[in-house]
Structure formats: C-alpha cells, structure tokens
Coordinates of C-alpha atoms and ligand atoms in Angstrom, one line a residue:
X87 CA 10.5 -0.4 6.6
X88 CA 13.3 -2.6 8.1
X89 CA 14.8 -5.3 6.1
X90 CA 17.2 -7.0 8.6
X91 CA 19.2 -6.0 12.0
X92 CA 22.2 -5.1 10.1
X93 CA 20.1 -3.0 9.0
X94 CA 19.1 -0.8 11.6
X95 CA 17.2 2.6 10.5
X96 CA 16.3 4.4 13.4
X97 CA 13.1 6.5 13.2
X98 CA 15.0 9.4 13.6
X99 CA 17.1 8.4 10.5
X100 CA 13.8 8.8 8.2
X101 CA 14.2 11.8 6.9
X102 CA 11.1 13.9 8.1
X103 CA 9.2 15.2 5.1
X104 CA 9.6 18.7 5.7
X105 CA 13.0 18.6 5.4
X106 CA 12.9 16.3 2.6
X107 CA 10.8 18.4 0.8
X108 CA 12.9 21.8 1.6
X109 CA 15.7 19.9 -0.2
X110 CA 13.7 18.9 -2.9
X111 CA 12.9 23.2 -3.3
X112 CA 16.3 23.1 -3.2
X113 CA 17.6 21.4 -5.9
X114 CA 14.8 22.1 -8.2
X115 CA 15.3 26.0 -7.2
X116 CA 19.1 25.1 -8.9
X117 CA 17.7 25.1 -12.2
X118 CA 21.0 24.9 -13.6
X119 CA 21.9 21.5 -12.5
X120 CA 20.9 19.3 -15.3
X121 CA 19.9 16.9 -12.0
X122 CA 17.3 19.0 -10.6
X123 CA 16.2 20.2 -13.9
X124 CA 15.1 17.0 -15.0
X125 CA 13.8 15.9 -11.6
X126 CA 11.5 19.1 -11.8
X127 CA 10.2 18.3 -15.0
X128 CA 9.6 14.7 -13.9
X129 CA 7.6 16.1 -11.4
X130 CA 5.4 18.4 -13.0
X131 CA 4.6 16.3 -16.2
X132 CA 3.0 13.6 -14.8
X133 CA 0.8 11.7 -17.1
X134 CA -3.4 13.3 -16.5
X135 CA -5.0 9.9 -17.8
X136 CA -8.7 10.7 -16.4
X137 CA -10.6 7.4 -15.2
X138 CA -13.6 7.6 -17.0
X139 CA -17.3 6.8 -15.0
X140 CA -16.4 7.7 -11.6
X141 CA -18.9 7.6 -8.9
X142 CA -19.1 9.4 -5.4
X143 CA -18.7 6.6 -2.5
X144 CA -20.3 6.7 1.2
X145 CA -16.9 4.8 2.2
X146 CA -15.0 8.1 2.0
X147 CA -13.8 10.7 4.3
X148 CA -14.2 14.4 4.7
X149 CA -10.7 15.2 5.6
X150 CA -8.2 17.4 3.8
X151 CA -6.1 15.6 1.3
X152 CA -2.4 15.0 1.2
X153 CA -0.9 17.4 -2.1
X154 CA -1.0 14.8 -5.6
X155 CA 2.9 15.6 -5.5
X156 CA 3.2 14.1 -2.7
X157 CA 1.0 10.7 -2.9
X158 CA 3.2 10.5 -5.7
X159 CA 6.7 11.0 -5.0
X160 CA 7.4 10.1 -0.9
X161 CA 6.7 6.4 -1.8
X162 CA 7.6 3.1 -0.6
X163 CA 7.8 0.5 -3.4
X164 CA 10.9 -1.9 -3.2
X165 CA 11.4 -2.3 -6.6
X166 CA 12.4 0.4 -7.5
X167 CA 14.6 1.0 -4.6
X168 CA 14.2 1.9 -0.9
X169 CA 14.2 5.8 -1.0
X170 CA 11.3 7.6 -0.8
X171 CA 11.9 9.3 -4.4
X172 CA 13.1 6.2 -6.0
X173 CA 9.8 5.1 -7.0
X174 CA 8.6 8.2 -9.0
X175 CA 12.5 8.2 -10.7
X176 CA 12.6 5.3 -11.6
X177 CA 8.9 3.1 -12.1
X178 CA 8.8 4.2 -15.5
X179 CA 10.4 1.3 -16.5
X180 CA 7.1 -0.7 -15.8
X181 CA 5.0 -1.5 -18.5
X182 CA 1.3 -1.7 -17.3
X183 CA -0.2 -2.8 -20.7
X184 CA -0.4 -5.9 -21.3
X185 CA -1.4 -7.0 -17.7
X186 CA -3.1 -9.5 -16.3
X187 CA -3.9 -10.3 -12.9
X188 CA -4.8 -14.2 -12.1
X189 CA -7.0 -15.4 -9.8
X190 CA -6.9 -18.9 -8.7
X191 CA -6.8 -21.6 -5.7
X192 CA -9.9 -22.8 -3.6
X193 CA -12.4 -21.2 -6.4
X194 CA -14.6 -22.5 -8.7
X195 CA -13.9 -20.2 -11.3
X196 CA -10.2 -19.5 -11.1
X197 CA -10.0 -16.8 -14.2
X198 CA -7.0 -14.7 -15.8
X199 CA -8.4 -10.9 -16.3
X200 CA -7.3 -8.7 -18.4
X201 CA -6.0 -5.4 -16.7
X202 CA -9.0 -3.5 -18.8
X203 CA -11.7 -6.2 -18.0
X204 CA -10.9 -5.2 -14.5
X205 CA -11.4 -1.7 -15.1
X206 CA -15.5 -2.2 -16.2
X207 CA -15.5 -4.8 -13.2
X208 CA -17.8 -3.0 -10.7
X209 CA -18.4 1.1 -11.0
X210 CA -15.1 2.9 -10.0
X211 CA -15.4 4.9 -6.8
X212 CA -13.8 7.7 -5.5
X213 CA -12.9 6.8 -2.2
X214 CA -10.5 9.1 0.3
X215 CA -8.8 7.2 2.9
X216 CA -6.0 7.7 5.7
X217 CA -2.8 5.6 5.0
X218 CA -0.8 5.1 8.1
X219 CA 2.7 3.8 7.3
X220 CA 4.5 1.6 9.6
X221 CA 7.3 4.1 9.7
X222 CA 5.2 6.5 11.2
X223 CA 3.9 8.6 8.4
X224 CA 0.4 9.6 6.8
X225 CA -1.4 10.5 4.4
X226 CA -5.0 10.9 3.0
X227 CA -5.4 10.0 -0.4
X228 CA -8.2 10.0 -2.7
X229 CA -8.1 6.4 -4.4
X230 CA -10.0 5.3 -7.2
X231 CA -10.9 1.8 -7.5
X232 CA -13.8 -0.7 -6.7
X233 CA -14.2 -3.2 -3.5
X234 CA -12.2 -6.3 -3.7
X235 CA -15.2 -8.7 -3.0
X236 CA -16.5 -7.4 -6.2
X237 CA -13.6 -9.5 -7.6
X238 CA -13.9 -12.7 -4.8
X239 CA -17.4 -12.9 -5.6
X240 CA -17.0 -13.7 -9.3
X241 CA -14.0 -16.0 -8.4
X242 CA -17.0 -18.3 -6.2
X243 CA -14.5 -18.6 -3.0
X244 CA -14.8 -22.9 -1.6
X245 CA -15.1 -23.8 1.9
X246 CA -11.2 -24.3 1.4
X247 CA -10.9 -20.9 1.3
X248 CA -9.7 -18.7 4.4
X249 CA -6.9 -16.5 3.5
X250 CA -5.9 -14.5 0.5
X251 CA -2.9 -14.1 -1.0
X252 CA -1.5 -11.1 -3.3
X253 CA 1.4 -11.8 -5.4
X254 CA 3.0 -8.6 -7.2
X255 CA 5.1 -8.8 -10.4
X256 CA 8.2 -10.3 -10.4
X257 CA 10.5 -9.3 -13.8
X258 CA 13.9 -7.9 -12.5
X259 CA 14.2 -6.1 -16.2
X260 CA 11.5 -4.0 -15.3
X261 CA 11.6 -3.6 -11.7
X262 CA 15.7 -2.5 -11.1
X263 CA 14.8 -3.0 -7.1
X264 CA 14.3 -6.9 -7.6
X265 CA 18.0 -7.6 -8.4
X266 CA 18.8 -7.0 -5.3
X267 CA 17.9 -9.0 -2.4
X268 CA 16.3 -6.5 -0.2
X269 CA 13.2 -8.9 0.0
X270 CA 12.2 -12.3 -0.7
X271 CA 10.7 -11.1 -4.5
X272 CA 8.1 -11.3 -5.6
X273 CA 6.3 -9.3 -2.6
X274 CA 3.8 -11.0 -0.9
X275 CA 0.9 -10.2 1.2
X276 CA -2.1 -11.6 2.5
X277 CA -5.5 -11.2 4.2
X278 CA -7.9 -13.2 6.2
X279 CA -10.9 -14.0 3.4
X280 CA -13.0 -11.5 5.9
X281 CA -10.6 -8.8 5.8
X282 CA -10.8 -9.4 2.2
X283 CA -14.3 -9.4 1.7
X284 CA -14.7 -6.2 3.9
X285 CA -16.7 -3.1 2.0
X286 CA -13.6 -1.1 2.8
X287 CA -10.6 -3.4 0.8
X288 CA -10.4 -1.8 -2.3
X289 CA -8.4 -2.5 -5.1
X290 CA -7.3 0.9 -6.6
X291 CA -6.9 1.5 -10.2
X292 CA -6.4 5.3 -9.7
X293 CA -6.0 8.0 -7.5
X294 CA -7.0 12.1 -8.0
X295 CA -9.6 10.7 -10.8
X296 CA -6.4 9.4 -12.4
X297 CA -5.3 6.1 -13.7
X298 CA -2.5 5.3 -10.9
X299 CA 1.1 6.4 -11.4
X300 CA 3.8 4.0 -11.7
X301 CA 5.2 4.4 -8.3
X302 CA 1.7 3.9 -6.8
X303 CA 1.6 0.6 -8.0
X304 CA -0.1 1.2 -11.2
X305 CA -1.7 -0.4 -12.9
X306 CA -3.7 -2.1 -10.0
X307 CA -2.9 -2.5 -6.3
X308 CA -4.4 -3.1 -2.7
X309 CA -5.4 -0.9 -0.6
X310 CA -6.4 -1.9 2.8
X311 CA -7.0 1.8 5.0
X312 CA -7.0 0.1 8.9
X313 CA -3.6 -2.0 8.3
X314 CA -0.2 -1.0 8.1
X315 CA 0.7 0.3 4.4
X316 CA 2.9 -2.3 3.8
X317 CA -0.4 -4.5 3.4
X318 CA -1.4 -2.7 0.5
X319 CA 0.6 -4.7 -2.5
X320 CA 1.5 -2.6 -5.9
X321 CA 0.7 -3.9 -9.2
X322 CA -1.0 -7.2 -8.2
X323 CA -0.2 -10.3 -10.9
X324 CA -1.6 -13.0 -8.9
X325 CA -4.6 -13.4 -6.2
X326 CA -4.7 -16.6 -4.6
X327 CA -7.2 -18.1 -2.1
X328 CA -6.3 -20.5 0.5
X329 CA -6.6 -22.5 3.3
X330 CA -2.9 -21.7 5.2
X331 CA -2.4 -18.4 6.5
X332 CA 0.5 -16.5 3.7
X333 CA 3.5 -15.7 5.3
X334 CA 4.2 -11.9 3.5
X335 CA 7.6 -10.7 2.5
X336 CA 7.6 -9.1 5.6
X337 CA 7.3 -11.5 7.9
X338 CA 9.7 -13.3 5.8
X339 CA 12.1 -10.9 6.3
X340 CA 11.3 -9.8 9.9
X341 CA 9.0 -12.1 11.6
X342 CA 9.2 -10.3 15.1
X343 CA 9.0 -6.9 13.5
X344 CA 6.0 -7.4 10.9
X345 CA 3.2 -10.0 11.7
X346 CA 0.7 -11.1 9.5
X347 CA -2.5 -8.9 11.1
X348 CA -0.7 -5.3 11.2
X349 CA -3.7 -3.9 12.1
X350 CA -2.8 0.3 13.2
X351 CA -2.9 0.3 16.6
X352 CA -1.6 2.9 18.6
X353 CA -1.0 0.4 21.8
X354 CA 1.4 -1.8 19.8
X355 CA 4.3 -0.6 19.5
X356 CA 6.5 -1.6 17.0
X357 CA 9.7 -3.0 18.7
X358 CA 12.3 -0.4 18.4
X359 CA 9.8 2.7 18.3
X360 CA 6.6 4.0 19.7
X361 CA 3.1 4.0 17.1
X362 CA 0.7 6.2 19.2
X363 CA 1.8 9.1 17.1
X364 CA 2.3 9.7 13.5
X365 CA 3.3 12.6 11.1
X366 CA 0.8 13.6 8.1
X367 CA 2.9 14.4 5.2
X368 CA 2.2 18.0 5.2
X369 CA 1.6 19.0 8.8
X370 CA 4.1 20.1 11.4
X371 CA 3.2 18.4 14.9
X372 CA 2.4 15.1 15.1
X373 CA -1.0 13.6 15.4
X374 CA -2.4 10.9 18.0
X375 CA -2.8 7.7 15.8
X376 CA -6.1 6.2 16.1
X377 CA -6.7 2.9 16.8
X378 CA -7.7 0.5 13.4
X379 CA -6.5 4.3 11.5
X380 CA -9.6 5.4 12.8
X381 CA -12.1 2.7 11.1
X382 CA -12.5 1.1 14.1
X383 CA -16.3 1.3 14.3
X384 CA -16.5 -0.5 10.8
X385 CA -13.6 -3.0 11.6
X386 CA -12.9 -3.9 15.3
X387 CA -15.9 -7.0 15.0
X388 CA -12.9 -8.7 12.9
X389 CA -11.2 -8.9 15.8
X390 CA -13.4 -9.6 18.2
X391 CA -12.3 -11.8 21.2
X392 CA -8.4 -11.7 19.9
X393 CA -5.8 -10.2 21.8
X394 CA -4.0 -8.0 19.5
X395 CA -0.5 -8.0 21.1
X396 CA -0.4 -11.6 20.2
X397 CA -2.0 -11.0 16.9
X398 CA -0.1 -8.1 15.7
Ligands
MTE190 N1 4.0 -3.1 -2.7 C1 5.0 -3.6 -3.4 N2 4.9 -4.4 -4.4 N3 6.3 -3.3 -3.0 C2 6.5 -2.5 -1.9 O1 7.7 -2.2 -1.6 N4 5.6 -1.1 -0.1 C3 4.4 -1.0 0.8 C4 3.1 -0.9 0.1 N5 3.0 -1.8 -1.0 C5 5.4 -1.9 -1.2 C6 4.1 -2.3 -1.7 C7 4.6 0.0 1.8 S1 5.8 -0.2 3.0 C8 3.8 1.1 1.8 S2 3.9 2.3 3.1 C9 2.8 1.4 0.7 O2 2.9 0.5 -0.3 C10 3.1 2.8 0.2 O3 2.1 3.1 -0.8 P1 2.2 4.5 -1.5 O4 3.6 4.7 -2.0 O5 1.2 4.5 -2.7 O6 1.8 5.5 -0.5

C-alpha cells in the first residue's frame, strides 16, 4: 500500500515472497543469533485457541490453502508498522479482552456487544476465500466467522441507512504503528449497506479453526473476498450506518490511487502498475486475476449498470 507520492514503492520494490521467505530460512537457520532465535520461536508457538461449534459453509472454496505461517506472518496491518513481518512481531501488544464493538447510526437498536456475545451471534462458519491484495499478492485463507448481516439485521438498519462504516481501534499504547502518521488513525472503511448485507461479507473471528491471531486483526475483523484487502478492517471497535458515503483511510490518503468501491478487477489498473496478474503467496508464476476475485457470478448484480473505471 502507498501512503503518499513521496512515498513511492514501486511494485518491484515489494519484496516477492519467495525471496522473503528464503531470508526468513535464513536467519532462523542462524540459530545462533539471539534475533532469529526468537523470531523462530515466535513463529512456531503461536497460540492453538480452537473456535468451538464450527460448521461447514456452502460459501467456501475447494482450492488449496495458503500455509497458516504464512496467513500469519506476510501481513499488512498499519499499526503495527508497514513491513510485512511487523504485524506478527509486534501485535502482541493488543489486548483483545475486554472488547467491544459498537454499533450505532441510522438503527433502531444501536447496541454495544461484547467481543464474546459476538462469538454466539450466528453459528461460526468455516469459510475459505481468495484475498487479493492491492499490491498484487494472494492468498486463500480459511476464515472463521459468521455473515455480517447476521449483525445488520439485529441492529434494524432505517431508511437513512445506505452505507456502512468500520472504525478500527485507535489506542497508540497498544498499537506502536499509530504514533506515526502513516494514516489518518483510526483506519476507516466502508461499504454500500448491499455490499454489506451480501451472504459473502463475513466478519471473521478466526482462521484454521482458530481464534484469530493478533496480526490478523484479532479479535474480530472484515472480511470482504471480491474487494481489494485493504477493505477488510482489523479489529473492528465501531460499525456505523449511514446515509453519506465514508471516505476510508485510503482515500484519505490517496484519493486517486484508492477509491471507495475497490472492487478486483483485472481491467483497472491501478495507476502506477498493472492488476491483471497477481502472485499467490506460495506459487512461482503469476496467476491471471479474475475479475470481482473470481466471485463474479455472486457479485457483479451490485454493479450492475455502473461503469467501473469511474467507480473504482
Ligand atoms: N486493517 C487495519 N486496521 N489496518 C491495516 O493496515 N490493512 C489492510 C487490511 N485491513 C489494514 C487493515 C490491508 S492493506 C490488507 S491487504 C489486509 O488487511 C491484510 O489482511 P491479512 O494480513 O490478514 O492478510
């Protein structure tokens, strides 16, 4: 992700994660170094909390999943830097208990949940979906969580309601990323209420039949598998409905680069690189990206009639 044109990181400047991961062997094969020592043991002790109750889901896909190391340490999460690895280093500085996640705006019943209320919602559900990063990477990843209009529903949405908006935590002593200016904190994002209220918009509580990791965006995110992964916002406090479309951190930051739709599409490219191919974390040659991450048969009617290079 791009922050400003000072900025400039060229595609070719992200590290590709083969490389990345053959310095990682690298430095843990250097057992010696108290640095890679510990970074090894980070890796391999993370904590197995098993999500209890969860159910098989017809929204999932048959497709080979990306390693649990990886979904879990080549992240993007802001706060906690803008490396790849800083997230798993250092998110264990969030505390995820006590949490509570508010929902308010053009509702009748605008409610403050407890983090565990939210875990007996709706059954949990397995679900494996693609990611597709903006940067051009992707992943499959087998999330656990239950459909966001599970949560809408409950909330009783007004006719003043037409957009949704996802605030994540904003506390500087936990999150080290937030003191500096990177982004306008806290990170926001939004959706259309239909986007929201799609079967596929989860929000994840886990991932592997785990309660989510720290760097994941434990202990309860967005996940949103035909947009742009910067869509999906890590450890949700606040989910507001209303009428004005949100303007996300990202637009904020780069209104030219990141619009508010981000829909994957392979015919858009983003301005300073091409988005018809993308690398899954794992795999060698690049793969042709598919239009809406390949969900277009159960998203395109959203967009029906819109022309997307306008609406990107
Ligand atoms: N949410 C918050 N709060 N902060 C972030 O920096 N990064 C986004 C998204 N959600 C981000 C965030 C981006 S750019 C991506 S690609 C995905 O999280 C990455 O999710 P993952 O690390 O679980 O794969």
């Amino acid at each position: 992700m791009l922050i400003r044109h000072s900025d400039i990181i060229l595609p070719s400047e992200i590290t590709p994660p083969e490389i990345y991961r053959e310095r990682r062997r690298f430095m843990q094969g250097m057992g010696a170094l108290a640095a890679g020592a510990a970074l090894g043991s980070m890796e391999e002790a993370h904590a197995s909390v098993k999500l209890a109750g969860v159910r098989a889901s017809a929204h999932t896909l048959d497709e080979d999943k990306t390693p649990y190391k990886d979904v879990t340490t080549y992240n993007n999460f802001y706060e906690f830097g803008t490396g790849k690895s800083d997230p798993a280093e250092n998110a264990g500085s969030l505390k995820t208990r006590p949490w509570t996640v508010t929902v308010e705006g053009a509702v009748k019943q605008a409610k403050i949940w407890d983090i565990d209320a939210l875990l007996k919602l709706a059954p949990l559900e397995e679900r494996v979906y693609r990611m597709r990063c903006v940067e051009g990477w992707s992943m499959v990843i087998p999330w656990v969580g239950f459909p966001l209009s599970e949560l809408l529903r409950r909330a009783e949405p007004t006719g003043n309601a037409k957009y949704v908006e996802f605030v994540t935590l904003n506390d500087p002593k936990q999150m080290p990323g937030q003191r500096s200016r990177v982004l306008d904190w806290p990170y926001v994002e939004g959706l259309r209420l239909d986007e929201a209220m799609h079967p596929l918009t989860l929000m994840a509580m886990g991932l592997y039949g785990e309660v989510l990791p720290n760097q994941n965006g434990a202990p309860i995110r967005l996940v949103v598998p035909w947009k742009y992964g910067f869509k999906s916002a890590k450890s949700i406090v606040k989910i507001r409905l209303v009428e004005k479309q949100p303007v996300s951190s990202w637009m904020k930051a780069n209104p030219e680069e990141y619009g508010f739709y981000s829909n994957v599409n392979p015919q858009v490219d983003h301005p300073r690189w091409s988005q018809a191919k993308e690398r899954r974390i794992g795999e060698f040659f690049k793969r042709d990206t598919q239009m809406f991450n390949g969900y277009a048969s159960q998203v395109a009617q959203l967009y029906r009639g819109m022309d997307l290079k306008k609406f990107y």
